[in-house]
Short mmCIF file of C-alpha atoms in Angstrom, two decimals:
data_model
loop_
_atom_site.label_atom_id
_atom_site.label_comp_id
_atom_site.label_asym_id
_atom_site.label_seq_id
_atom_site.Cartn_x
_atom_site.Cartn_y
_atom_site.Cartn_z
CA MET A 29 29.86 218.18 -57.55
CA LYS A 30 33.34 216.95 -58.58
CA LYS A 31 33.72 215.22 -55.22
CA ILE A 32 30.41 213.38 -55.64
CA PHE A 33 31.39 212.29 -59.16
CA PHE A 34 34.77 211.06 -57.90
CA LEU A 35 33.14 209.04 -55.12
CA LEU A 36 30.69 207.49 -57.56
CA LEU A 37 33.58 206.62 -59.87
CA LEU A 38 35.47 204.99 -57.01
CA ALA A 39 32.38 203.01 -56.05
CA SER A 40 31.93 201.87 -59.64
CA ILE A 41 35.56 200.75 -59.89
CA SER A 42 35.34 198.96 -56.53
CA TYR A 43 32.19 197.10 -57.63
CA ALA A 44 33.76 196.13 -60.95
CA GLN A 45 36.71 194.64 -59.07
CA GLN A 46 34.32 192.27 -57.32
CA ARG A 47 33.98 190.45 -60.61
CA PRO A 48 36.50 188.76 -62.91
CA LYS A 49 36.92 190.07 -66.42
CA LEU A 50 35.79 186.76 -67.90
CA VAL A 51 33.93 183.70 -66.64
CA VAL A 52 34.50 180.50 -68.63
CA GLY A 53 32.14 177.57 -68.14
CA ILE A 54 33.46 174.33 -69.65
CA VAL A 55 31.26 171.26 -69.98
CA VAL A 56 32.80 167.95 -71.08
CA ASP A 57 30.01 165.81 -72.45
CA GLN A 58 29.71 162.34 -70.78
CA MET A 59 32.78 162.82 -68.56
CA LYS A 60 32.93 160.54 -65.53
CA MET A 61 34.87 161.71 -62.48
CA ASP A 62 36.61 158.36 -62.75
CA TYR A 63 38.46 159.51 -65.89
CA LEU A 64 40.43 162.08 -63.89
CA TYR A 65 41.70 159.22 -61.75
CA ARG A 66 42.04 156.48 -64.36
CA PHE A 67 43.98 158.54 -66.90
CA ASN A 68 45.86 160.71 -64.39
CA ASP A 69 49.29 159.20 -64.95
CA ASP A 70 49.07 159.97 -68.66
CA PHE A 71 47.87 163.57 -68.39
CA SER A 72 50.27 166.48 -68.84
CA ALA A 73 51.04 168.91 -66.02
CA ASN A 74 49.26 171.79 -67.76
CA GLY A 75 45.72 170.56 -68.45
CA PHE A 76 43.46 168.75 -66.01
CA LYS A 77 46.31 168.45 -63.47
CA ARG A 78 46.86 172.20 -63.49
CA LEU A 79 43.19 172.81 -62.73
CA MET A 80 43.24 170.26 -59.90
CA LYS A 81 46.58 171.30 -58.41
CA ASN A 82 46.00 175.04 -58.49
CA GLY A 83 42.23 175.18 -58.20
CA TYR A 84 39.50 173.54 -56.15
CA THR A 85 38.31 169.99 -56.85
CA PHE A 86 34.91 168.63 -55.88
CA HIS A 87 35.44 164.86 -55.97
CA ASN A 88 31.85 163.92 -55.14
CA MET A 89 29.63 166.03 -57.41
CA HIS A 90 26.37 164.45 -58.57
CA TYR A 91 23.23 165.00 -60.58
CA ASN A 92 20.05 164.73 -58.54
CA TYR A 93 17.30 163.91 -61.04
CA LEU A 94 16.19 161.57 -63.81
CA PRO A 95 17.00 161.60 -66.74
CA THR A 96 20.74 162.25 -66.85
CA TYR A 97 20.97 163.36 -70.47
CA THR A 98 22.79 166.14 -72.32
CA ALA A 99 20.13 168.85 -72.54
CA PRO A 100 18.87 168.50 -68.95
CA GLY A 101 22.49 168.45 -67.78
CA HIS A 102 23.46 171.69 -69.49
CA ALA A 103 20.25 173.31 -68.30
CA ALA A 104 20.81 172.20 -64.70
CA ILE A 105 24.40 173.46 -64.61
CA PHE A 106 23.51 176.94 -65.78
CA THR A 107 20.02 177.42 -64.26
CA GLY A 108 20.87 175.92 -60.88
CA THR A 109 17.66 173.89 -60.92
CA THR A 110 16.26 170.61 -62.22
CA PRO A 111 13.99 169.69 -65.16
CA ALA A 112 10.87 169.93 -62.97
CA VAL A 113 11.52 173.68 -62.83
CA ASN A 114 13.55 174.56 -65.93
CA GLY A 115 11.38 172.48 -68.28
CA ILE A 116 14.17 170.65 -70.12
CA VAL A 117 13.05 167.10 -69.35
CA GLY A 118 15.11 165.36 -72.04
CA ASN A 119 17.04 165.87 -75.26
CA GLU A 120 13.76 165.22 -76.98
CA TRP A 121 10.55 164.10 -75.37
CA PHE A 122 6.91 163.35 -75.96
CA SER A 123 4.98 166.33 -74.65
CA ARG A 124 1.71 165.35 -73.01
CA LYS A 125 0.51 168.94 -73.40
CA LEU A 126 1.26 169.16 -77.13
CA GLY A 127 0.65 165.51 -77.93
CA LYS A 128 3.81 165.20 -80.02
CA ASP A 129 7.57 164.76 -79.83
CA ILE A 130 9.57 167.93 -79.35
CA TYR A 131 13.29 168.64 -79.40
CA CYS A 132 14.77 170.57 -76.49
CA THR A 133 15.82 173.66 -78.48
CA GLU A 134 13.53 173.49 -81.51
CA ASP A 135 11.96 176.75 -82.63
CA SER A 136 10.28 176.98 -86.05
CA SER A 137 9.88 180.74 -85.66
CA VAL A 138 13.61 181.32 -86.26
CA LYS A 139 15.83 180.54 -89.23
CA THR A 140 19.33 179.23 -89.85
CA ILE A 141 22.09 181.76 -90.33
CA GLY A 142 25.31 180.53 -91.87
CA ASP A 143 26.07 177.51 -94.02
CA GLY A 144 23.74 175.00 -92.39
CA THR A 145 20.56 173.17 -93.28
CA LYS A 146 17.12 174.56 -92.51
CA ALA A 147 16.54 172.11 -89.65
CA GLU A 148 19.98 172.61 -88.10
CA GLY A 149 19.37 176.29 -87.44
CA GLU A 150 15.73 176.40 -86.32
CA MET A 151 16.85 176.54 -82.70
CA SER A 152 16.54 178.84 -79.67
CA PRO A 153 16.23 178.66 -75.86
CA LYS A 154 12.45 179.20 -75.88
CA ASN A 155 11.75 175.83 -74.19
CA LEU A 156 13.99 176.74 -71.26
CA LEU A 157 11.62 178.01 -68.57
CA SER A 158 14.04 179.56 -66.06
CA THR A 159 16.94 181.98 -66.29
CA THR A 160 20.58 180.99 -66.39
CA ILE A 161 23.60 182.42 -64.60
CA THR A 162 24.57 183.87 -67.98
CA ASP A 163 21.19 185.63 -68.16
CA GLU A 164 21.70 187.08 -64.70
CA LEU A 165 25.11 188.45 -65.68
CA ARG A 166 23.56 190.15 -68.70
CA LEU A 167 20.89 191.70 -66.50
CA ALA A 168 23.37 192.76 -63.82
CA THR A 169 25.53 194.60 -66.35
CA ASN A 170 22.61 196.23 -68.16
CA PHE A 171 23.40 193.95 -71.11
CA LYS A 172 26.93 195.34 -71.41
CA GLY A 173 28.67 192.12 -70.41
CA LYS A 174 28.89 189.77 -73.38
CA VAL A 175 27.65 186.18 -73.26
CA ILE A 176 28.62 183.69 -75.95
CA GLY A 177 27.91 179.95 -75.97
CA MET A 178 29.42 177.36 -78.28
CA SER A 179 29.46 173.62 -78.86
CA LEU A 180 29.37 171.03 -81.60
CA LYS A 181 25.79 170.36 -80.40
CA ASP A 182 23.06 173.00 -80.66
CA ARG A 183 21.76 172.18 -77.16
CA GLY A 184 25.28 172.38 -75.72
CA ALA A 185 25.61 175.93 -77.02
CA ILE A 186 22.09 177.33 -76.60
CA LEU A 187 21.04 176.22 -73.12
CA PRO A 188 24.18 177.44 -71.26
CA ALA A 189 24.08 180.79 -73.08
CA GLY A 190 20.51 181.40 -71.92
CA HIS A 191 17.79 183.74 -73.12
CA PHE A 192 19.79 186.97 -73.39
CA ALA A 193 23.01 185.76 -75.02
CA ASN A 194 24.76 187.83 -77.63
CA TRP A 195 25.39 184.65 -79.58
CA ALA A 196 25.24 180.88 -79.50
CA PHE A 197 27.11 178.92 -82.18
CA TRP A 198 26.98 175.23 -83.04
CA TYR A 199 28.49 172.95 -85.65
CA SER A 200 26.83 171.98 -88.92
CA LYS A 201 27.52 168.87 -90.95
CA THR A 202 28.76 171.31 -93.62
CA GLY A 203 31.82 172.00 -91.43
CA ALA A 204 30.65 175.51 -90.50
CA PHE A 205 29.65 176.98 -87.18
CA ILE A 206 26.11 178.30 -87.49
CA SER A 207 23.49 180.10 -85.43
CA SER A 208 19.88 181.24 -85.74
CA THR A 209 17.99 184.48 -86.26
CA PHE A 210 17.12 184.38 -82.57
CA TYR A 211 20.55 185.97 -82.06
CA GLY A 212 20.92 188.13 -85.16
CA GLU A 213 20.29 188.38 -88.87
CA ASN A 214 23.84 187.62 -90.00
CA LEU A 215 26.83 185.84 -88.53
CA PRO A 216 29.62 188.08 -87.22
CA THR A 217 32.26 188.65 -89.89
CA TRP A 218 34.89 186.75 -87.94
CA VAL A 219 32.68 183.62 -87.82
CA THR A 220 32.13 183.75 -91.57
CA GLU A 221 35.88 184.12 -92.09
CA PHE A 222 36.60 181.20 -89.74
CA ASN A 223 34.12 179.03 -91.63
CA THR A 224 35.56 180.02 -94.99
CA GLU A 225 39.01 178.86 -93.84
CA LYS A 226 37.63 175.31 -93.30
CA HIS A 227 39.55 174.61 -90.11
CA TYR A 228 38.11 171.08 -89.98
CA LEU A 229 39.90 169.94 -93.13
CA PRO A 230 43.48 169.60 -91.76
CA TYR A 231 42.19 167.29 -89.02
CA ILE A 232 40.32 165.15 -91.53
CA ASN A 233 43.24 165.00 -93.94
CA LYS A 234 45.65 163.96 -91.18
CA GLY A 235 43.44 161.13 -89.88
CA TRP A 236 43.28 159.70 -86.40
CA ASN A 237 46.12 157.64 -84.98
CA LEU A 238 47.21 157.19 -81.38
CA TYR A 239 48.46 160.30 -79.62
CA LYS A 240 50.94 158.32 -77.48
CA PRO A 241 52.69 154.92 -77.73
CA ILE A 242 50.31 151.96 -77.49
CA ALA A 243 51.77 150.91 -74.12
CA THR A 244 50.31 154.10 -72.65
CA TYR A 245 46.78 152.77 -73.08
CA ASN A 246 46.95 150.01 -70.47
CA GLU A 247 43.90 151.51 -68.72
CA SER A 248 41.77 150.43 -71.69
CA LEU A 249 40.74 147.18 -73.35
CA ILE A 250 42.45 145.98 -76.52
CA ASP A 251 41.78 147.74 -79.79
CA ASP A 252 38.82 146.44 -81.82
CA ASN A 253 37.20 144.64 -78.88
CA VAL A 254 33.68 143.17 -79.03
CA TYR A 255 32.15 145.97 -76.94
CA GLU A 256 32.89 148.66 -79.53
CA GLY A 257 30.61 149.78 -82.32
CA LYS A 258 31.69 151.02 -85.73
CA LEU A 259 32.99 154.56 -86.13
CA ASN A 260 31.29 156.19 -89.11
CA GLY A 261 30.94 152.74 -90.64
CA ALA A 262 34.59 151.79 -90.12
CA LYS A 263 35.93 148.91 -88.05
CA ALA A 264 36.99 150.11 -84.59
CA VAL A 265 40.74 149.89 -85.04
CA PHE A 266 43.54 152.45 -85.40
CA PRO A 267 44.47 154.25 -87.58
CA TYR A 268 41.26 155.80 -88.88
CA ASN A 269 41.14 157.19 -92.40
CA LEU A 270 38.99 160.26 -91.76
CA LYS A 271 39.42 161.53 -95.29
CA GLU A 272 37.75 158.39 -96.64
CA MET A 273 34.92 158.74 -94.10
CA PHE A 274 34.47 162.38 -95.06
CA GLU A 275 34.23 161.54 -98.76
CA LYS A 276 31.51 158.97 -98.00
CA SER A 277 29.60 161.26 -95.65
CA ASP A 278 30.17 164.90 -94.65
CA ALA A 279 32.09 167.12 -92.23
CA GLY A 280 29.94 165.84 -89.38
CA ILE A 281 32.28 162.84 -89.07
CA ILE A 282 34.69 164.97 -87.03
CA ARG A 283 32.21 164.97 -84.14
CA ALA A 284 33.10 161.40 -83.16
CA THR A 285 36.84 162.09 -83.07
CA PRO A 286 38.94 164.06 -80.59
CA PHE A 287 39.44 166.70 -83.26
CA GLY A 288 35.92 167.99 -82.78
CA ASN A 289 37.18 169.24 -79.42
CA ASP A 290 40.27 170.79 -81.01
CA LEU A 291 38.15 172.55 -83.61
CA LEU A 292 35.86 173.96 -80.93
CA ALA A 293 38.83 175.19 -78.89
CA GLU A 294 40.18 176.98 -81.96
CA PHE A 295 36.79 178.60 -82.41
CA ALA A 296 36.63 179.59 -78.74
CA MET A 297 40.02 181.30 -78.87
CA LYS A 298 38.99 183.14 -82.01
CA ALA A 299 35.82 184.31 -80.24
CA ILE A 300 37.84 185.65 -77.31
CA GLU A 301 40.06 187.56 -79.72
CA LYS A 302 37.45 188.95 -82.08
CA GLU A 303 34.73 189.67 -79.50
CA GLN A 304 37.32 191.17 -77.14
CA LEU A 305 36.09 189.02 -74.26
CA GLY A 306 37.63 189.91 -70.92
CA LYS A 307 39.21 193.09 -72.25
CA ASP A 308 37.43 195.63 -70.02
CA GLU A 309 36.10 195.86 -66.48
CA ILE A 310 32.64 194.60 -67.42
CA THR A 311 32.50 190.83 -66.96
CA ASP A 312 31.90 188.62 -69.99
CA PHE A 313 30.88 184.95 -69.97
CA LEU A 314 31.97 182.26 -72.43
CA THR A 315 30.45 178.77 -72.34
CA VAL A 316 32.27 175.95 -74.14
CA SER A 317 30.79 172.45 -74.33
CA PHE A 318 33.09 169.74 -75.67
CA SER A 319 30.88 167.10 -77.32
CA SER A 320 33.31 164.67 -78.96
CA THR A 321 33.80 162.79 -75.71
CA ASP A 322 30.10 161.89 -75.76
CA TYR A 323 30.07 160.72 -79.36
CA VAL A 324 33.14 158.53 -78.83
CA GLY A 325 31.76 157.18 -75.56
CA HIS A 326 28.41 156.24 -77.06
CA ILE A 327 29.89 154.51 -80.09
CA LEU A 328 32.99 152.87 -78.64
CA GLY A 329 32.40 152.71 -74.89
CA PRO A 330 34.19 153.79 -71.71
CA ARG A 331 36.90 151.11 -71.90
CA SER A 332 37.98 151.78 -75.49
CA ILE A 333 41.43 152.98 -76.46
CA GLU A 334 39.64 155.57 -78.60
CA LEU A 335 38.02 157.12 -75.54
CA GLN A 336 41.30 157.24 -73.60
CA ASP A 337 43.03 158.80 -76.59
CA THR A 338 40.24 161.40 -76.80
CA TYR A 339 40.81 162.38 -73.16
CA LEU A 340 44.60 162.51 -73.50
CA ARG A 341 44.18 164.84 -76.46
CA LEU A 342 41.53 166.90 -74.65
CA ASP A 343 43.97 167.32 -71.77
CA GLN A 344 46.43 168.97 -74.18
CA THR A 345 43.64 171.04 -75.75
CA ILE A 346 42.70 172.39 -72.32
CA ALA A 347 46.35 173.14 -71.57
CA THR A 348 46.58 175.18 -74.78
CA PHE A 349 43.32 176.95 -73.96
CA LEU A 350 44.49 177.85 -70.44
CA ALA A 351 47.75 179.23 -71.80
CA TYR A 352 45.75 181.35 -74.24
CA LEU A 353 43.56 182.71 -71.44
CA ASP A 354 46.68 183.53 -69.40
CA LYS A 355 48.11 185.48 -72.30
CA THR A 356 45.01 187.32 -73.50
CA VAL A 357 42.88 187.82 -70.38
CA GLY A 358 45.50 187.45 -67.65
CA LYS A 359 46.05 184.70 -65.08
CA ASP A 360 44.25 186.52 -62.29
CA ASN A 361 41.43 187.93 -64.40
CA TYR A 362 39.36 184.90 -65.38
CA LEU A 363 37.22 182.51 -63.39
CA LEU A 364 36.84 179.05 -64.91
CA PHE A 365 34.88 175.97 -63.97
CA LEU A 366 34.85 172.56 -65.63
CA THR A 367 32.17 169.93 -65.18
CA ALA A 368 30.08 167.44 -67.20
CA ASP A 369 26.46 167.21 -68.25
CA HIS A 370 26.25 163.56 -67.12
CA ALA A 371 28.56 160.59 -66.75
CA GLY A 372 28.02 157.17 -68.35
CA ALA A 373 27.49 153.49 -67.70
CA GLU A 374 29.82 150.58 -68.29
CA ASN A 375 28.93 148.49 -71.31
CA ALA A 376 26.40 145.98 -69.93
CA LYS A 377 27.72 143.08 -72.04
CA TYR A 378 31.22 143.70 -70.70
CA LEU A 379 29.86 143.50 -67.15
CA LYS A 380 27.88 140.36 -67.97
CA ASP A 381 30.90 138.70 -69.52
CA ASN A 382 32.68 139.36 -66.24
CA LYS A 383 29.90 137.58 -64.24
CA TYR A 384 27.71 140.53 -63.24
CA ASN A 385 24.17 139.46 -64.12
CA VAL A 386 23.04 142.53 -66.06
CA THR A 387 22.28 143.17 -69.71
CA ASN A 388 21.38 145.83 -72.24
CA VAL A 389 17.74 146.10 -73.33
CA GLU A 390 16.91 147.49 -76.75
CA PRO A 391 14.30 150.30 -76.42
CA LYS A 392 12.40 149.00 -79.45
CA GLU A 393 12.05 145.63 -77.71
CA ILE A 394 10.62 147.35 -74.63
CA VAL A 395 8.02 149.08 -76.79
CA LYS A 396 7.23 145.86 -78.64
CA GLY A 397 6.62 144.09 -75.33
CA LEU A 398 4.41 146.89 -74.01
CA LYS A 399 2.23 146.86 -77.12
CA LYS A 400 1.94 143.07 -77.08
CA PHE A 401 0.83 143.13 -73.43
CA SER A 402 -1.63 145.95 -74.12
CA ASN A 403 -3.32 144.09 -76.96
CA GLU A 404 -3.51 140.86 -74.99
CA ALA A 405 -4.81 142.49 -71.79
CA PHE A 406 -7.11 145.17 -73.21
CA GLY A 407 -7.76 144.22 -76.82
CA ASP A 408 -6.13 147.40 -78.11
CA ASP A 409 -2.86 149.32 -78.24
CA LEU A 410 -3.08 151.80 -75.36
CA ILE A 411 0.54 152.95 -75.74
CA LEU A 412 0.92 156.50 -76.95
CA ASP A 413 4.67 156.70 -76.34
CA TYR A 414 7.55 155.18 -74.37
CA SER A 415 10.73 157.24 -74.14
CA ASN A 416 13.12 158.63 -71.51
CA PHE A 417 11.78 155.98 -69.08
CA ASN A 418 8.30 157.57 -69.41
CA LEU A 419 5.20 155.63 -70.47
CA PHE A 420 2.26 157.60 -71.90
CA PHE A 421 -1.20 156.11 -72.37
CA ASN A 422 -3.65 156.95 -75.15
CA LYS A 423 -6.43 158.29 -72.97
CA GLU A 424 -8.80 158.76 -75.88
CA ILE A 425 -8.83 155.02 -76.51
CA ILE A 426 -9.09 154.32 -72.79
CA LYS A 427 -12.10 156.64 -72.60
CA THR A 428 -13.70 155.20 -75.71
CA LYS A 429 -13.37 151.65 -74.35
CA ALA A 430 -14.67 152.80 -70.93
CA LEU A 431 -11.57 151.47 -69.19
CA ASP A 432 -10.58 152.47 -65.68
CA LEU A 433 -7.30 154.41 -65.94
CA VAL A 434 -6.29 153.43 -62.41
CA LYS A 435 -6.68 149.75 -63.27
CA VAL A 436 -4.83 150.24 -66.56
CA LYS A 437 -1.89 151.78 -64.73
CA GLN A 438 -1.85 148.98 -62.18
CA ALA A 439 -1.93 146.32 -64.89
CA PHE A 440 1.01 147.89 -66.70
CA LYS A 441 2.90 148.27 -63.42
CA GLU A 442 2.48 144.55 -62.79
CA TYR A 443 3.56 143.69 -66.33
CA LEU A 444 6.66 145.93 -66.20
CA LEU A 445 7.73 144.43 -62.88
CA THR A 446 8.02 141.06 -64.64
CA GLN A 447 10.72 142.50 -66.90
CA GLU A 448 14.28 141.61 -65.95
CA GLN A 449 15.62 145.17 -66.03
CA VAL A 450 12.87 146.89 -64.02
CA LYS A 451 13.34 147.70 -60.35
CA THR A 452 10.12 149.62 -59.69
CA ILE A 453 7.48 151.84 -61.32
CA TYR A 454 6.19 155.20 -60.19
CA SER A 455 2.85 156.64 -61.29
CA GLU A 456 2.13 160.31 -61.83
CA GLU A 457 0.25 160.26 -58.51
CA ASP A 458 3.27 158.77 -56.71
CA ILE A 459 5.56 161.40 -58.19
CA LEU A 460 3.37 164.41 -57.42
CA ALA A 461 2.93 163.17 -53.82
CA ASN A 462 6.69 162.81 -53.32
CA SER A 463 7.72 163.48 -49.73
CA GLY A 464 11.47 163.11 -50.24
CA SER A 465 11.71 159.95 -48.14
CA ASP A 466 12.36 157.72 -51.18
CA ILE A 467 15.64 158.92 -52.74
CA TYR A 468 14.85 157.44 -56.16
CA LEU A 469 11.34 158.87 -56.21
CA ASP A 470 12.83 162.22 -55.21
CA PHE A 471 15.21 162.06 -58.19
CA ILE A 472 12.31 161.26 -60.51
CA ALA A 473 10.16 164.06 -59.05
CA LYS A 474 12.97 166.56 -59.65
CA GLY A 475 12.99 165.56 -63.32
CA TYR A 476 9.23 165.48 -63.75
CA ASP A 477 7.09 168.20 -65.34
CA ALA A 478 3.42 167.22 -65.06
CA SER A 479 2.54 169.00 -68.31
CA GLN A 480 5.18 167.12 -70.28
CA ASN A 481 6.04 163.80 -68.62
CA GLY A 482 4.34 160.43 -68.63
CA ASP A 483 1.67 158.51 -66.72
CA LEU A 484 4.24 156.01 -65.45
CA VAL A 485 8.00 156.35 -64.98
CA VAL A 486 10.23 153.27 -65.00
CA LEU A 487 13.23 152.85 -62.70
CA ASP A 488 15.58 150.19 -64.01
CA LYS A 489 17.91 148.15 -61.82
CA PRO A 490 21.56 149.21 -61.47
CA GLY A 491 23.80 148.12 -64.33
CA PHE A 492 21.05 147.62 -66.92
CA ILE A 493 20.97 150.07 -69.81
CA GLU A 494 18.27 150.74 -72.38
CA TYR A 495 20.66 150.80 -75.31
CA GLY A 496 22.36 148.62 -77.92
CA ALA A 497 24.98 145.93 -77.25
CA THR A 498 28.04 148.05 -78.12
CA GLY A 499 29.30 151.36 -76.75
CA THR A 500 27.40 152.82 -73.84
CA SER A 501 24.67 155.18 -72.73
CA HIS A 502 23.45 157.09 -69.68
CA GLY A 503 20.26 158.49 -68.18
CA THR A 504 19.71 156.69 -64.87
CA VAL A 505 19.78 157.81 -61.22
CA TYR A 506 22.81 155.67 -60.37
CA SER A 507 26.27 156.96 -59.55
CA TYR A 508 27.81 155.79 -62.81
CA ASP A 509 25.52 158.28 -64.58
CA THR A 510 25.38 161.03 -61.92
CA HIS A 511 28.99 161.31 -60.70
CA VAL A 512 30.84 164.03 -62.62
CA PRO A 513 33.87 166.25 -62.05
CA LEU A 514 33.70 169.82 -60.85
CA LEU A 515 36.87 171.89 -60.96
CA PHE A 516 36.99 175.59 -60.10
CA TYR A 517 40.05 177.58 -61.12
CA GLY A 518 41.32 181.14 -61.41
CA TRP A 519 40.00 184.42 -60.03
CA LYS A 520 39.78 184.29 -56.22
CA ILE A 521 39.53 180.49 -56.16
CA PRO A 522 41.40 178.86 -53.25
CA LYS A 523 43.45 175.71 -53.70
CA GLY A 524 41.82 172.68 -52.17
CA GLU A 525 39.54 169.69 -52.52
CA THR A 526 36.59 168.01 -50.85
CA SER A 527 34.92 164.64 -50.96
CA ASN A 528 31.69 165.89 -49.39
CA LYS A 529 28.71 165.07 -51.59
CA LYS A 530 27.42 168.01 -53.63
CA TYR A 531 24.75 168.47 -56.28
CA ILE A 532 25.09 169.97 -59.74
CA THR A 533 22.43 172.61 -59.06
CA THR A 534 24.86 174.41 -56.73
CA ILE A 535 27.15 175.59 -59.54
CA ALA A 536 25.05 178.46 -60.94
CA PRO A 537 24.15 179.99 -57.54
CA THR A 538 27.81 179.70 -56.49
CA ILE A 539 28.90 181.66 -59.55
CA ALA A 540 26.14 184.18 -58.80
CA GLN A 541 27.49 184.75 -55.28
CA LYS A 542 31.06 184.78 -56.52
CA ILE A 543 30.51 187.52 -59.11
CA LYS A 544 27.80 189.35 -57.16
CA VAL A 545 24.77 188.95 -59.42
CA ALA A 546 21.24 187.70 -58.75
CA PHE A 547 20.53 184.00 -58.47
CA PRO A 548 18.92 182.39 -61.54
CA ASN A 549 15.18 182.63 -60.89
CA GLY A 550 14.50 178.89 -60.57
CA SER A 551 17.45 178.10 -58.34
CA ASP A 552 17.08 176.92 -54.74
CA CYS A 553 20.18 179.08 -54.04
CA GLU A 554 22.32 176.46 -52.31
CA VAL A 555 25.99 177.39 -52.79
CA LEU A 556 29.45 175.82 -52.57
CA THR A 557 30.94 177.78 -49.69
CA GLU A 558 34.33 176.14 -50.23
CA VAL A 559 35.11 178.44 -53.18
CA LEU A 560 33.42 181.62 -51.99
CA GLY A 561 36.22 182.77 -49.71
CA LYS A 562 35.83 184.92 -46.64
#
C-alpha cells in the first residue's frame, strides 16, 4: 500500500513539473509590431529587449477577422478562436437577435463591488460563448489553480480571465479597482487596502513631462502637431498638469497617460504577493492588459511624442515587473507571453498631407448619407443601425412597404460603392456562403455571427479610417490593424525568432499544449510548434 502511494505521489509531482508555477499573459492595447522596431534604440536592456533577446519573437503575428477592436482581440487571444465562434463581435454592437445595442461584458444581473458607479460594475463574461485558456487551467486543476485578470478596462480584465476566474478587477473613475458580484460579494481585503492608499494620486500630483531628453524623440513628429487631439481638454504639449485635469474631472484622467500602466503594474505585483500566485506546484494564471497605450494612441496618434514617451515608460514598467517575477516566483518558474489586442492605423490626414490620397470619414456622416439615400430611394428611413462596418435594415418597415429585401440590399450596395472610402460590400448571403477563396471575405466571415451581425458588411479601402481627423483608430482587415507583437518568455521557452506568418488564434492552444491542459472548446487547435520544444 505504501509503495502504491509513493508511486502515485511521484506521478503527481512529475505531472506538476510539466507546468510552470505561474503563467502571465500580457496584452498591450493598440500595440503595433512596428513600435518594437521604431523605438528599439531607446528601450532599456531589461524590458522589451530582454523578452526578445532571451525569449522567442514572432515578427509576423496577425489577426484574421473583422473587426480588429479591443474586446474581440482579448477574446481571440484567450479563446483561440474568432468572433464567429466566441460571440464577441465588437466592443459594443447592435444585436439583431435582441434588437438593441449591447456592450461586450454588460450583465445587469450582477452588481458593482468596490468604490465604483452602478454601471461600471454591472459586468461579467456571460456574452463570451467559448472557454478560455484560463478556464481550461481552472478545470485541469480542479479549480485549485488561481486565475486573476486585471486591466484599466473592464473588457480587458474580464474576457481574458474567462468564466471560472477567481477574480477580475478593473479601474473606476473614482481611482479604485473594482469588480462585480459575479466573482464574489466583497473585494479581497488587500484590494480594499490598495484602493484606500490612493496609489493614483502621486502620479497625478507629479504631472506628465518627458521621460528622456527631447532629442530622444526623433522617431516622432513635433510636439503639438496638427494630427493630435486634446488630452482631457488640454492642448497637446508637454508638460501636462494632471492635477489640474483631475480637479476638473476625476481619477479617470490617468487612463490616457503612461501612469495608468504604472498603476496597473503596481496592482499586479500586489496581487502576486497577496494572492500568493506561483507559490506552490499548482499553476496559477495572471492576465494583465495595459490600456493606456490605446487611450494615448486614439487621442494623440501613432506619431506623437506622447505615444513614444508612453512606450519608453512602459518598457521600464515591464522591466520592473520582470524583476519582481524573478524575485518572487523565480526566473525558471513562470511562463510569460506579451501580445496586443489589435494594432492601429496611421492618421489619415497625415497620410493625405504626404500625398497619399486617403482620408478619414466621420461615422455620423456615413449614417447621415445612408439615411438620405434611403429616404430618396424608398421614401422612408430603412436604416436600423450602422456600426462596426455593419449595416442593419429595419425589416418591419420593409415588410410594411412590401419592398423586396434583395432589391433593397442591392440598391444600398450600389450606393455604398459610390462612396470614396468603400472598396466592396458583402451581404449576409455572401458571408454565410464563404468558401475561403476571398481573403477579405474570409476575414469578415470569421468575425460574423449571424444572430448578431448585420445585413451588409462594408469593407473600406486601405488607409481610410472611420474616425475623426485627429489621433487614430483601428478595426480593419489591413496589416496596420492586424500586425501585432508576440513574445514568449520564461519557462521552457527557447531563444529564437521567426518571420513566418502566424495568426492570433494560435496563442491559447499553444499555451494549452505547453502546460498540458485541454484546448479551449472553440479553438481550431493550431499551435506554434516553435515554442513547444521537443
